[in-house]
Structure formats: C-alpha cells, structure tokens
Amino acid sequence: MVRIRKAKLEDLLDIYNIIRHAARTGAVLERSQQEILEHLRDFIVAEAEDEIVGVVALHFATPEMCEVRSLVVAEKWRGLGVGKRLLSRVIKEAKQFGFKKIFVLAQAPHLYLQKGFKLVPKEKLPNKIWKDCVNCPKFPQCDEEAYVLFLSSSSKK
Ligand SMILES: CC(C)(COP(=O)(O)OP(=O)(O)OC[C@H]1O[C@@H](n2cnc3c(N)ncnc32)[C@H](O)[C@@H]1OP(=O)(O)O)[C@@H](O)C(=O)NCCC(=O)NCCS
C-alpha cells in the first residue's frame, strides 16, 4: 500500500537520493541536502514498504502563485498512479493555502495536462520565478514549458 504524507526529518536522505537519481536524466533539478532541509516543509512523500517511493514539493513563489517542484517516483514504482496521487495532494494543499494558481515547468506534461494544467508562455510567469534557473545545468538553454492550473476558491477543503 502506498501512503501519501508530509515529509519528516528522517526522510531527508531518501528525498535527496530519489531526486538526485532522477536528476541524472535531466528530468528534474538536483537539490542539495541543505536545500531540501531548508524546504522540508514543502515536501510530500509517497511511502510504501517502509521506503520513500515518490516525492513532490510545493514551493511558494508569489502571493498568488505556487509551483510544483521535484516530482519524482522511483523507477520500479512508476506507472502505478503514485505520481498522480502526489500531484493531487499538492494541488489540494495549494488550494487550502488559498493560492489562485499553481504552475510547473515541465518537459513531459502528460500528467499535468490530465489534471487540467494549461500551457502558457513562460513570459507570463513572474520574473522572480526564474531566480533558481541559473542553478540549472541546462541554463540558459531551457527545454521546459510552463503549465498553469487555475485553482477555484470554492474547493479549499
Ligand atoms: C513523471 C513521473 C513522476 C510520473 O510518475 P508515475 O507514478 O509513473 O505516474 P502515474 O503512474 O501516476 O501516471 C500518470 C500518467 O502520467 C503518465 N506518465 C508516466 N510517466 C511519465 C513521463 N515520464 N512522462 C510523461 N508522462 C508520464 C502515465 O502514462 C499516466 O498516464 P495515463 O493515466 O494516461 O496512463 C515519473 O515518471 C518520474 O518520476 N519521472 C522522472 C522525473 C520526472 O520526469 N518528473 C517530472 C518533472 S516535471
């Protein structure tokens, strides 16, 4: 059984390793243990058989907009709906916090399009969102597109 829950301090190394592994293919940006520690409250994990099998982070970008970051499912757990559940959970959290929009920068948007995210020109995102891009090995040749989901205020529960 896969359980979706908020990250705990003891998950730090597992979160670091799962992201680092996926970052080797360029699918997500590598994050240091220190950075993960400082943002641990952003993280939601999927736990199965006493292992962390998936992670995602909800990053507060501006008062209106938050960002889905570091969505990764461990290879042997892919295709089982874990990614979809992690994404549903961050969307729910974003609504509960009162955000109007949630966005993601992604190369392979299938999962996001399924959830109702729409492709938008990257220039529509606030400038401050790009401050972490300089840390990306692909910078300035970005191969990701921006997808935004508008969150209805009627569904905050
Ligand atoms: C993307 C990822 C998180 C999906 O996790 P998952 O648990 O396998 O996803 P799910 O089983 O919930 O599948 C949800 C849908 O996404 C599709 N999907 C799965 N992996 C995908 C991928 N790499 N790219 C695009 N779509 C993908 C599935 O086919 C499924 O579609 P369906 O419902 O029409 O069959 C996982 O493949 C992964 O960790 N990839 C490497 C890191 C990455 O690319 N992260 C996203 C950064 S934006």
CSV table of N, CA and C and ligand atoms in Angstrom, one decimal:
chain,number,residue,atom,x,y,z
A,1,MET,N,0.8,-1.2,0.0
A,1,MET,CA,0.0,0.0,0.0
A,1,MET,C,0.9,1.3,0.0
A,2,VAL,N,0.5,2.2,-0.8
A,2,VAL,CA,1.3,3.5,-0.9
A,2,VAL,C,0.6,4.5,-0.1
A,3,ARG,N,1.3,5.1,0.8
A,3,ARG,CA,0.7,6.2,1.7
A,3,ARG,C,1.3,7.5,1.3
A,4,ILE,N,0.5,8.5,1.1
A,4,ILE,CA,1.0,9.9,0.8
A,4,ILE,C,0.9,10.7,2.1
A,5,ARG,N,2.1,11.3,2.5
A,5,ARG,CA,2.1,12.1,3.7
A,5,ARG,C,3.1,13.2,3.6
A,6,LYS,N,3.1,14.1,4.6
A,6,LYS,CA,4.1,15.2,4.7
A,6,LYS,C,5.4,14.5,5.0
A,7,ALA,N,6.5,15.2,4.5
A,7,ALA,CA,7.8,14.7,4.8
A,7,ALA,C,8.2,14.9,6.3
A,8,LYS,N,9.1,14.1,6.8
A,8,LYS,CA,9.6,14.2,8.1
A,8,LYS,C,11.1,14.4,8.0
A,9,LEU,N,11.7,14.8,9.1
A,9,LEU,CA,13.2,15.0,9.1
A,9,LEU,C,13.9,13.7,8.7
A,10,GLU,N,13.4,12.6,9.2
A,10,GLU,CA,14.1,11.3,8.9
A,10,GLU,C,14.0,10.9,7.4
A,11,ASP,N,13.2,11.6,6.6
A,11,ASP,CA,13.1,11.3,5.2
A,11,ASP,C,14.2,12.1,4.3
A,12,LEU,N,14.9,12.9,5.0
A,12,LEU,CA,15.8,13.8,4.3
A,12,LEU,C,16.7,13.1,3.3
A,13,LEU,N,17.4,12.1,3.7
A,13,LEU,CA,18.4,11.4,2.8
A,13,LEU,C,17.7,10.7,1.7
A,14,ASP,N,16.5,10.1,2.0
A,14,ASP,CA,15.8,9.4,0.9
A,14,ASP,C,15.3,10.4,-0.1
A,15,ILE,N,14.8,11.5,0.3
A,15,ILE,CA,14.3,12.6,-0.6
A,15,ILE,C,15.5,13.0,-1.5
A,16,TYR,N,16.6,13.3,-0.9
A,16,TYR,CA,17.8,13.7,-1.6
A,16,TYR,C,18.2,12.7,-2.7
A,17,ASN,N,18.2,11.4,-2.3
A,17,ASN,CA,18.6,10.3,-3.2
A,17,ASN,C,17.7,10.1,-4.4
A,18,ILE,N,16.4,10.2,-4.1
A,18,ILE,CA,15.4,9.9,-5.2
A,18,ILE,C,15.5,11.1,-6.2
A,19,ILE,N,15.7,12.3,-5.7
A,19,ILE,CA,15.8,13.4,-6.6
A,19,ILE,C,17.1,13.4,-7.4
A,20,ARG,N,18.1,13.1,-6.7
A,20,ARG,CA,19.5,13.0,-7.3
A,20,ARG,C,19.5,12.0,-8.4
A,21,HIS,N,18.9,10.8,-8.2
A,21,HIS,CA,18.8,9.8,-9.2
A,21,HIS,C,18.1,10.2,-10.4
A,22,ALA,N,16.9,10.9,-10.2
A,22,ALA,CA,16.1,11.3,-11.4
A,22,ALA,C,16.8,12.5,-12.1
A,23,ALA,N,17.6,13.3,-11.4
A,23,ALA,CA,18.3,14.4,-11.9
A,23,ALA,C,19.3,14.0,-13.0
A,24,ARG,N,19.8,12.8,-12.8
A,24,ARG,CA,20.8,12.3,-13.8
A,24,ARG,C,20.3,12.3,-15.2
A,25,THR,N,19.0,12.1,-15.4
A,25,THR,CA,18.5,12.2,-16.8
A,25,THR,C,18.0,13.6,-17.2
A,26,GLY,N,18.2,14.5,-16.3
A,26,GLY,CA,17.8,15.9,-16.6
A,26,GLY,C,16.3,16.1,-16.4
A,27,ALA,N,15.6,15.1,-15.9
A,27,ALA,CA,14.1,15.3,-15.7
A,27,ALA,C,13.7,16.3,-14.6
A,28,VAL,N,14.6,16.4,-13.6
A,28,VAL,CA,14.3,17.3,-12.5
A,28,VAL,C,15.7,17.9,-12.2
A,29,LEU,N,15.6,19.1,-11.4
A,29,LEU,CA,16.8,19.7,-11.0
A,29,LEU,C,17.4,19.1,-9.7
A,30,GLU,N,18.7,18.8,-9.7
A,30,GLU,CA,19.2,18.2,-8.4
A,30,GLU,C,19.1,19.2,-7.3
A,31,ARG,N,18.9,18.8,-6.1
A,31,ARG,CA,18.8,19.7,-4.9
A,31,ARG,C,19.7,19.1,-3.8
A,32,SER,N,20.4,20.0,-3.2
A,32,SER,CA,21.4,19.6,-2.2
A,32,SER,C,20.6,19.2,-0.9
A,33,GLN,N,21.3,18.5,0.0
A,33,GLN,CA,20.6,18.1,1.2
A,33,GLN,C,20.3,19.3,2.1
A,34,GLN,N,21.2,20.3,2.0
A,34,GLN,CA,20.9,21.5,2.8
A,34,GLN,C,19.7,22.3,2.3
A,35,GLU,N,19.5,22.3,0.9
A,35,GLU,CA,18.4,23.0,0.3
A,35,GLU,C,17.1,22.2,0.7
A,36,ILE,N,17.2,20.9,0.6
A,36,ILE,CA,16.0,20.1,0.9
A,36,ILE,C,15.6,20.3,2.4
A,37,LEU,N,16.6,20.3,3.3
A,37,LEU,CA,16.4,20.5,4.7
A,37,LEU,C,15.7,21.8,4.9
A,38,GLU,N,16.2,22.9,4.3
A,38,GLU,CA,15.6,24.2,4.5
A,38,GLU,C,14.2,24.3,4.0
A,39,HIS,N,13.8,23.4,3.0
A,39,HIS,CA,12.5,23.5,2.4
A,39,HIS,C,11.7,22.2,2.7
A,40,LEU,N,12.1,21.5,3.8
A,40,LEU,CA,11.5,20.2,4.1
A,40,LEU,C,10.0,20.3,4.2
A,41,ARG,N,9.5,21.4,4.8
A,41,ARG,CA,8.1,21.6,5.0
A,41,ARG,C,7.3,21.7,3.7
A,42,ASP,N,8.0,21.9,2.5
A,42,ASP,CA,7.4,21.9,1.2
A,42,ASP,C,7.1,20.5,0.7
A,43,PHE,N,7.7,19.5,1.3
A,43,PHE,CA,7.7,18.2,0.7
A,43,PHE,C,6.6,17.3,1.1
A,44,ILE,N,6.1,16.5,0.2
A,44,ILE,CA,5.2,15.5,0.4
A,44,ILE,C,5.8,14.2,-0.1
A,45,VAL,N,5.7,13.1,0.6
A,45,VAL,CA,6.3,11.9,0.1
A,45,VAL,C,5.3,10.8,0.0
A,46,ALA,N,5.6,9.8,-0.9
A,46,ALA,CA,4.8,8.6,-1.0
A,46,ALA,C,5.7,7.5,-0.4
A,47,GLU,N,5.1,6.8,0.6
A,47,GLU,CA,5.8,5.7,1.3
A,47,GLU,C,5.1,4.4,1.1
A,48,ALA,N,6.0,3.4,0.8
A,48,ALA,CA,5.5,2.0,0.6
A,48,ALA,C,6.5,1.1,1.1
A,49,GLU,N,6.1,0.1,1.8
A,49,GLU,CA,7.0,-1.0,2.3
A,49,GLU,C,8.2,-0.3,3.0
A,50,ASP,N,7.9,0.7,3.9
A,50,ASP,CA,8.9,1.4,4.7
A,50,ASP,C,10.0,2.1,3.8
A,51,GLU,N,9.6,2.4,2.6
A,51,GLU,CA,10.6,3.1,1.7
A,51,GLU,C,9.9,4.3,1.2
A,52,ILE,N,10.7,5.4,0.9
A,52,ILE,CA,10.2,6.5,0.2
A,52,ILE,C,10.2,6.2,-1.3
A,53,VAL,N,9.0,6.1,-2.0
A,53,VAL,CA,9.0,5.7,-3.4
A,53,VAL,C,8.6,6.9,-4.3
A,54,GLY,N,8.3,8.0,-3.7
A,54,GLY,CA,8.0,9.2,-4.5
A,54,GLY,C,8.0,10.5,-3.7
A,55,VAL,N,8.3,11.6,-4.3
A,55,VAL,CA,8.3,12.9,-3.6
A,55,VAL,C,7.8,14.0,-4.5
A,56,VAL,N,7.4,15.0,-3.9
A,56,VAL,CA,7.0,16.2,-4.6
A,56,VAL,C,7.1,17.4,-3.6
A,57,ALA,N,7.3,18.6,-4.2
A,57,ALA,CA,7.4,19.8,-3.3
A,57,ALA,C,6.4,20.8,-3.8
A,58,LEU,N,5.9,21.6,-2.9
A,58,LEU,CA,5.0,22.7,-3.2
A,58,LEU,C,5.8,24.0,-2.7
A,59,HIS,N,6.2,24.7,-3.7
A,59,HIS,CA,7.1,25.9,-3.4
A,59,HIS,C,6.2,27.2,-3.6
A,60,PHE,N,6.3,28.0,-2.5
A,60,PHE,CA,5.5,29.3,-2.6
A,60,PHE,C,6.3,30.3,-3.4
A,61,ALA,N,5.8,30.7,-4.5
A,61,ALA,CA,6.6,31.6,-5.4
A,61,ALA,C,6.2,33.1,-5.2
A,62,THR,N,4.9,33.4,-5.3
A,62,THR,CA,4.4,34.7,-5.1
A,62,THR,C,3.1,34.6,-4.3
A,63,PRO,N,2.5,35.7,-3.8
A,63,PRO,CA,1.3,35.5,-3.0
A,63,PRO,C,0.1,34.9,-3.8
A,64,GLU,N,0.2,35.0,-5.1
A,64,GLU,CA,-0.8,34.4,-6.0
A,64,GLU,C,-0.5,33.0,-6.5
A,65,MET,N,0.8,32.7,-6.6
A,65,MET,CA,1.2,31.6,-7.4
A,65,MET,C,2.2,30.7,-6.6
A,66,CYS,N,1.9,29.4,-6.7
A,66,CYS,CA,2.9,28.4,-6.1
A,66,CYS,C,3.3,27.5,-7.2
A,67,GLU,N,4.3,26.7,-7.0
A,67,GLU,CA,5.0,25.9,-8.0
A,67,GLU,C,5.1,24.4,-7.6
A,68,VAL,N,4.8,23.5,-8.5
A,68,VAL,CA,5.1,22.1,-8.2
A,68,VAL,C,6.6,21.9,-8.6
A,69,ARG,N,7.3,21.4,-7.6
A,69,ARG,CA,8.7,21.1,-7.9
A,69,ARG,C,9.1,19.7,-7.5
A,70,SER,N,10.1,19.2,-8.2
A,70,SER,CA,10.8,17.9,-7.8
A,70,SER,C,9.8,16.7,-7.7
A,71,LEU,N,8.9,16.6,-8.7
A,71,LEU,CA,8.0,15.5,-8.7
A,71,LEU,C,8.8,14.3,-9.3
A,72,VAL,N,9.0,13.3,-8.4
A,72,VAL,CA,9.7,12.1,-8.8
A,72,VAL,C,9.1,10.9,-8.2
A,73,VAL,N,9.0,9.8,-9.0
A,73,VAL,CA,8.6,8.5,-8.5
A,73,VAL,C,9.7,7.5,-8.8
A,74,ALA,N,10.1,6.7,-7.8
A,74,ALA,CA,11.2,5.7,-8.0
A,74,ALA,C,10.8,4.8,-9.2
A,75,GLU,N,11.9,4.5,-10.0
A,75,GLU,CA,11.6,3.8,-11.2
A,75,GLU,C,10.7,2.6,-11.1
A,76,LYS,N,11.0,1.7,-10.1
A,76,LYS,CA,10.2,0.5,-10.1
A,76,LYS,C,8.7,0.7,-9.6
A,77,TRP,N,8.4,1.9,-9.2
A,77,TRP,CA,7.1,2.2,-8.7
A,77,TRP,C,6.3,3.1,-9.8
A,78,ARG,N,6.9,3.3,-10.9
A,78,ARG,CA,6.2,4.2,-11.9
A,78,ARG,C,5.1,3.4,-12.6
A,79,GLY,N,4.2,4.2,-13.1
A,79,GLY,CA,3.0,3.7,-13.9
A,79,GLY,C,2.0,3.1,-13.0
A,80,LEU,N,2.0,3.3,-11.7
A,80,LEU,CA,1.1,2.7,-10.7
A,80,LEU,C,0.2,3.8,-10.1
A,81,GLY,N,0.3,5.0,-10.6
A,81,GLY,CA,-0.6,6.1,-10.1
A,81,GLY,C,0.0,6.9,-9.0
A,82,VAL,N,1.2,6.6,-8.6
A,82,VAL,CA,1.8,7.3,-7.4
A,82,VAL,C,2.0,8.8,-7.8
A,83,GLY,N,2.5,9.1,-9.0
A,83,GLY,CA,2.7,10.4,-9.5
A,83,GLY,C,1.5,11.2,-9.4
A,84,LYS,N,0.4,10.6,-9.9
A,84,LYS,CA,-0.9,11.3,-10.0
A,84,LYS,C,-1.4,11.6,-8.5
A,85,ARG,N,-1.2,10.7,-7.6
A,85,ARG,CA,-1.6,10.9,-6.2
A,85,ARG,C,-0.8,12.0,-5.6
A,86,LEU,N,0.5,12.1,-5.9
A,86,LEU,CA,1.3,13.1,-5.3
A,86,LEU,C,0.9,14.5,-5.8
A,87,LEU,N,0.6,14.5,-7.1
A,87,LEU,CA,0.2,15.8,-7.8
A,87,LEU,C,-1.2,16.2,-7.2
A,88,SER,N,-2.1,15.3,-7.0
A,88,SER,CA,-3.4,15.6,-6.5
A,88,SER,C,-3.2,16.3,-5.1
A,89,ARG,N,-2.3,15.7,-4.3
A,89,ARG,CA,-2.1,16.2,-2.9
A,89,ARG,C,-1.5,17.6,-2.9
A,90,VAL,N,-0.6,17.9,-3.8
A,90,VAL,CA,0.0,19.3,-3.8
A,90,VAL,C,-1.0,20.3,-4.3
A,91,ILE,N,-1.9,19.8,-5.2
A,91,ILE,CA,-2.9,20.7,-5.7
A,91,ILE,C,-3.9,21.0,-4.6
A,92,LYS,N,-4.2,20.0,-3.8
A,92,LYS,CA,-5.2,20.2,-2.7
A,92,LYS,C,-4.6,21.1,-1.7
A,93,GLU,N,-3.3,21.0,-1.4
A,93,GLU,CA,-2.6,21.8,-0.4
A,93,GLU,C,-2.6,23.3,-0.9
A,94,ALA,N,-2.3,23.4,-2.2
A,94,ALA,CA,-2.2,24.8,-2.8
A,94,ALA,C,-3.6,25.5,-2.6
A,95,LYS,N,-4.6,24.8,-2.8
A,95,LYS,CA,-6.0,25.3,-2.6
A,95,LYS,C,-6.2,25.7,-1.2
A,96,GLN,N,-5.8,24.8,-0.3
A,96,GLN,CA,-6.1,25.0,1.1
A,96,GLN,C,-5.3,26.3,1.6
A,97,PHE,N,-4.1,26.5,1.0
A,97,PHE,CA,-3.4,27.7,1.4
A,97,PHE,C,-4.0,29.0,0.8
A,98,GLY,N,-4.9,28.8,-0.2
A,98,GLY,CA,-5.5,30.0,-0.8
A,98,GLY,C,-4.9,30.5,-2.1
A,99,PHE,N,-4.0,29.7,-2.7
A,99,PHE,CA,-3.4,30.2,-3.9
A,99,PHE,C,-4.4,30.2,-5.0
A,100,LYS,N,-4.2,31.2,-6.0
A,100,LYS,CA,-5.1,31.3,-7.1
A,100,LYS,C,-4.6,30.4,-8.3
A,101,LYS,N,-3.3,30.2,-8.3
A,101,LYS,CA,-2.7,29.4,-9.4
A,101,LYS,C,-1.6,28.6,-8.9
A,102,ILE,N,-1.4,27.5,-9.7
A,102,ILE,CA,-0.2,26.6,-9.4
A,102,ILE,C,0.4,26.3,-10.8
A,103,PHE,N,1.7,26.4,-10.8
A,103,PHE,CA,2.4,26.2,-12.1
A,103,PHE,C,3.5,25.2,-12.0
A,104,VAL,N,3.9,24.7,-13.1
A,104,VAL,CA,5.1,23.8,-13.2
A,104,VAL,C,5.8,24.0,-14.4
A,105,LEU,N,7.1,23.8,-14.3
A,105,LEU,CA,8.0,23.8,-15.5
A,105,LEU,C,8.3,22.4,-15.9
A,106,ALA,N,7.9,21.9,-17.0
A,106,ALA,CA,8.0,20.5,-17.3
A,106,ALA,C,8.4,20.3,-18.8
A,107,GLN,N,9.1,19.2,-19.0
A,107,GLN,CA,9.4,18.7,-20.4
A,107,GLN,C,8.3,17.8,-20.9
A,108,ALA,N,7.8,16.9,-20.0
A,108,ALA,CA,6.8,15.9,-20.3
A,108,ALA,C,5.5,16.2,-19.6
A,109,PRO,N,4.6,16.9,-20.2
A,109,PRO,CA,3.5,17.4,-19.4
A,109,PRO,C,2.2,16.5,-19.2
A,110,HIS,N,2.3,15.3,-19.8
A,110,HIS,CA,1.1,14.5,-19.8
A,110,HIS,C,0.3,14.5,-18.5
A,111,LEU,N,1.0,14.2,-17.4
A,111,LEU,CA,0.4,14.1,-16.1
A,111,LEU,C,-0.3,15.4,-15.7
A,112,TYR,N,0.4,16.5,-16.0
A,112,TYR,CA,-0.2,17.8,-15.7
A,112,TYR,C,-1.4,18.2,-16.5
A,113,LEU,N,-1.3,17.9,-17.8
A,113,LEU,CA,-2.4,18.1,-18.7
A,113,LEU,C,-3.7,17.4,-18.2
A,114,GLN,N,-3.4,16.1,-17.8
A,114,GLN,CA,-4.5,15.3,-17.2
A,114,GLN,C,-5.2,16.0,-16.1
A,115,LYS,N,-4.5,16.7,-15.3
A,115,LYS,CA,-5.0,17.4,-14.1
A,115,LYS,C,-5.6,18.8,-14.4
A,116,GLY,N,-5.6,19.2,-15.7
A,116,GLY,CA,-6.2,20.4,-16.1
A,116,GLY,C,-5.2,21.6,-16.3
A,117,PHE,N,-3.9,21.3,-16.1
A,117,PHE,CA,-2.9,22.4,-16.3
A,117,PHE,C,-2.9,22.8,-17.8
A,118,LYS,N,-2.7,24.1,-18.1
A,118,LYS,CA,-2.7,24.6,-19.5
A,118,LYS,C,-1.3,25.2,-19.8
A,119,LEU,N,-0.9,25.0,-21.0
A,119,LEU,CA,0.4,25.6,-21.5
A,119,LEU,C,0.2,27.1,-21.5
A,120,VAL,N,1.2,27.8,-20.9
A,120,VAL,CA,1.2,29.3,-21.0
A,120,VAL,C,2.6,29.7,-21.5
A,121,PRO,N,2.7,30.9,-22.1
A,121,PRO,CA,4.0,31.4,-22.5
A,121,PRO,C,4.8,31.6,-21.2
A,122,LYS,N,6.1,31.3,-21.2
A,122,LYS,CA,6.9,31.4,-20.0
A,122,LYS,C,7.0,32.8,-19.5
A,123,GLU,N,6.9,33.8,-20.4
A,123,GLU,CA,7.0,35.2,-20.0
A,123,GLU,C,5.8,35.6,-19.1
A,124,LYS,N,4.8,34.8,-19.1
A,124,LYS,CA,3.6,35.1,-18.2
A,124,LYS,C,3.9,34.9,-16.7
A,125,LEU,N,5.0,34.1,-16.5
A,125,LEU,CA,5.3,33.8,-15.1
A,125,LEU,C,6.1,35.0,-14.5
A,126,PRO,N,5.9,35.3,-13.2
A,126,PRO,CA,6.7,36.5,-12.7
A,126,PRO,C,8.2,36.2,-12.7
A,127,ASN,N,8.9,37.3,-12.9
A,127,ASN,CA,10.4,37.2,-13.1
A,127,ASN,C,11.1,36.5,-11.9
A,128,LYS,N,10.6,36.7,-10.7
A,128,LYS,CA,11.3,36.1,-9.6
A,128,LYS,C,11.4,34.6,-9.6
A,129,ILE,N,10.4,34.0,-10.4
A,129,ILE,CA,10.4,32.6,-10.5
A,129,ILE,C,11.7,32.0,-11.2
A,130,TRP,N,12.3,32.9,-11.9
A,130,TRP,CA,13.5,32.4,-12.7
A,130,TRP,C,14.8,32.4,-11.9
A,131,LYS,N,14.7,32.9,-10.6
A,131,LYS,CA,16.0,33.0,-9.9
A,131,LYS,C,16.7,31.7,-9.7
A,132,ASP,N,16.0,30.6,-9.7
A,132,ASP,CA,16.7,29.3,-9.5
A,132,ASP,C,17.2,28.7,-10.8
A,133,CYS,N,16.8,29.3,-11.9
A,133,CYS,CA,17.2,28.7,-13.2
A,133,CYS,C,18.7,28.8,-13.4
A,134,VAL,N,19.3,29.8,-12.8
A,134,VAL,CA,20.8,29.9,-13.0
A,134,VAL,C,21.5,28.7,-12.4
A,135,ASN,N,20.9,28.0,-11.5
A,135,ASN,CA,21.5,26.8,-10.9
A,135,ASN,C,21.3,25.5,-11.8
A,136,CYS,N,20.5,25.7,-12.9
A,136,CYS,CA,20.2,24.5,-13.7
A,136,CYS,C,21.3,24.3,-14.7
A,137,PRO,N,21.7,23.0,-14.8
A,137,PRO,CA,22.8,22.7,-15.8
A,137,PRO,C,22.5,23.1,-17.2
A,138,LYS,N,21.2,23.2,-17.5
A,138,LYS,CA,20.8,23.5,-18.9
A,138,LYS,C,20.7,25.0,-19.2
A,139,PHE,N,20.8,25.8,-18.1
A,139,PHE,CA,20.7,27.3,-18.3
A,139,PHE,C,21.8,27.8,-19.2
A,140,PRO,N,21.5,28.7,-20.2
A,140,PRO,CA,20.2,29.3,-20.5
A,140,PRO,C,19.4,28.6,-21.6
A,141,GLN,N,19.7,27.3,-21.9
A,141,GLN,CA,19.0,26.6,-23.0
A,141,GLN,C,17.9,25.8,-22.3
A,142,CYS,N,16.8,26.4,-21.9
A,142,CYS,CA,15.8,25.7,-21.2
A,142,CYS,C,14.9,24.9,-22.2
A,143,ASP,N,14.7,23.7,-21.8
A,143,ASP,CA,13.8,22.8,-22.7
A,143,ASP,C,12.5,22.5,-22.0
A,144,GLU,N,12.1,23.3,-21.0
A,144,GLU,CA,10.9,23.1,-20.3
A,144,GLU,C,9.8,24.1,-20.7
A,145,GLU,N,8.6,23.7,-20.6
A,145,GLU,CA,7.5,24.7,-20.9
A,145,GLU,C,6.8,24.9,-19.6
A,146,ALA,N,6.0,26.0,-19.5
A,146,ALA,CA,5.3,26.4,-18.3
A,146,ALA,C,3.8,26.0,-18.5
A,147,TYR,N,3.3,25.3,-17.4
A,147,TYR,CA,1.9,24.9,-17.4
A,147,TYR,C,1.3,25.5,-16.1
A,148,VAL,N,0.1,26.0,-16.3
A,148,VAL,CA,-0.6,26.6,-15.1
A,148,VAL,C,-2.0,26.0,-14.9
A,149,LEU,N,-2.3,25.8,-13.6
A,149,LEU,CA,-3.6,25.4,-13.3
A,149,LEU,C,-4.3,26.5,-12.4
A,150,PHE,N,-5.5,26.9,-12.8
A,150,PHE,CA,-6.2,27.9,-12.0
A,150,PHE,C,-7.0,27.2,-11.0
A,151,LEU,N,-6.8,27.7,-9.7
A,151,LEU,CA,-7.5,26.9,-8.6
A,151,LEU,C,-8.7,27.7,-8.2
A,152,SER,N,-9.8,27.0,-8.1
A,152,SER,CA,-11.1,27.6,-7.8
A,152,SER,C,-11.2,27.8,-6.3
A,153,SER,N,-11.6,29.0,-5.9
A,153,SER,CA,-11.7,29.2,-4.4
A,153,SER,C,-12.8,28.4,-3.7
A,154,SER,N,-13.7,27.9,-4.5
A,154,SER,CA,-14.8,27.1,-3.9
A,154,SER,C,-14.4,25.8,-3.4
A,155,SER,N,-13.2,25.3,-3.8
A,155,SER,CA,-12.8,24.0,-3.4
A,155,SER,C,-11.6,24.0,-2.5
A,156,LYS,N,-11.7,24.7,-1.4
A,156,LYS,CA,-10.5,24.8,-0.5
A,156,LYS,C,-10.4,23.6,0.5
A,157,LYS,N,-11.4,22.7,0.6
A,157,LYS,CA,-11.3,21.7,1.6
A,157,LYS,C,-10.6,20.5,1.1
B,1,LIG,C1,6.7,11.7,-14.2
B,1,LIG,C2,6.6,10.7,-13.0
B,1,LIG,C3,6.6,11.5,-11.7
B,1,LIG,C4,5.2,10.0,-13.2
B,1,LIG,O1,5.0,9.2,-12.0
B,1,LIG,P1,4.2,7.8,-12.1
B,1,LIG,O2,3.9,7.4,-10.8
B,1,LIG,O3,4.8,6.9,-13.0
B,1,LIG,O4,2.8,8.4,-12.8
B,1,LIG,P2,1.4,7.8,-12.8
B,1,LIG,O5,1.5,6.3,-12.7
B,1,LIG,O6,0.6,8.5,-11.8
B,1,LIG,O7,1.0,8.1,-14.2
B,1,LIG,C5,0.2,9.2,-14.5
B,1,LIG,C6,0.2,9.4,-16.0
B,1,LIG,O8,1.4,10.0,-16.5
B,1,LIG,C7,2.0,9.2,-17.5
B,1,LIG,N1,3.4,9.2,-17.3
B,1,LIG,C8,4.1,8.5,-16.5
B,1,LIG,N2,5.4,8.8,-16.6
B,1,LIG,C9,5.6,9.8,-17.5
B,1,LIG,C10,6.6,10.5,-18.0
B,1,LIG,N3,7.9,10.3,-17.7
B,1,LIG,N4,6.4,11.5,-18.9
B,1,LIG,C11,5.1,11.7,-19.3
B,1,LIG,N5,4.0,11.1,-18.8
B,1,LIG,C12,4.3,10.1,-17.9
B,1,LIG,C13,1.4,7.8,-17.3
B,1,LIG,O9,1.4,7.2,-18.5
B,1,LIG,C14,0.0,8.1,-16.8
B,1,LIG,O10,-0.9,8.5,-17.9
B,1,LIG,P3,-2.2,7.7,-18.0
B,1,LIG,O11,-3.0,7.9,-16.8
B,1,LIG,O12,-2.8,8.3,-19.3
B,1,LIG,O13,-1.8,6.2,-18.2
B,1,LIG,C15,7.7,9.6,-13.1
B,1,LIG,O14,7.7,9.1,-14.4
B,1,LIG,C16,9.0,10.2,-12.8
B,1,LIG,O15,9.5,10.2,-11.7
B,1,LIG,N6,9.8,10.6,-13.9
B,1,LIG,C17,11.1,11.1,-13.7
B,1,LIG,C18,11.1,12.5,-13.1
B,1,LIG,C19,10.2,13.4,-13.9
B,1,LIG,O16,10.1,13.5,-15.1
B,1,LIG,N7,9.5,14.3,-13.1
B,1,LIG,C20,8.5,15.3,-13.6
B,1,LIG,C21,9.3,16.6,-13.7
B,1,LIG,S1,8.2,17.8,-14.4
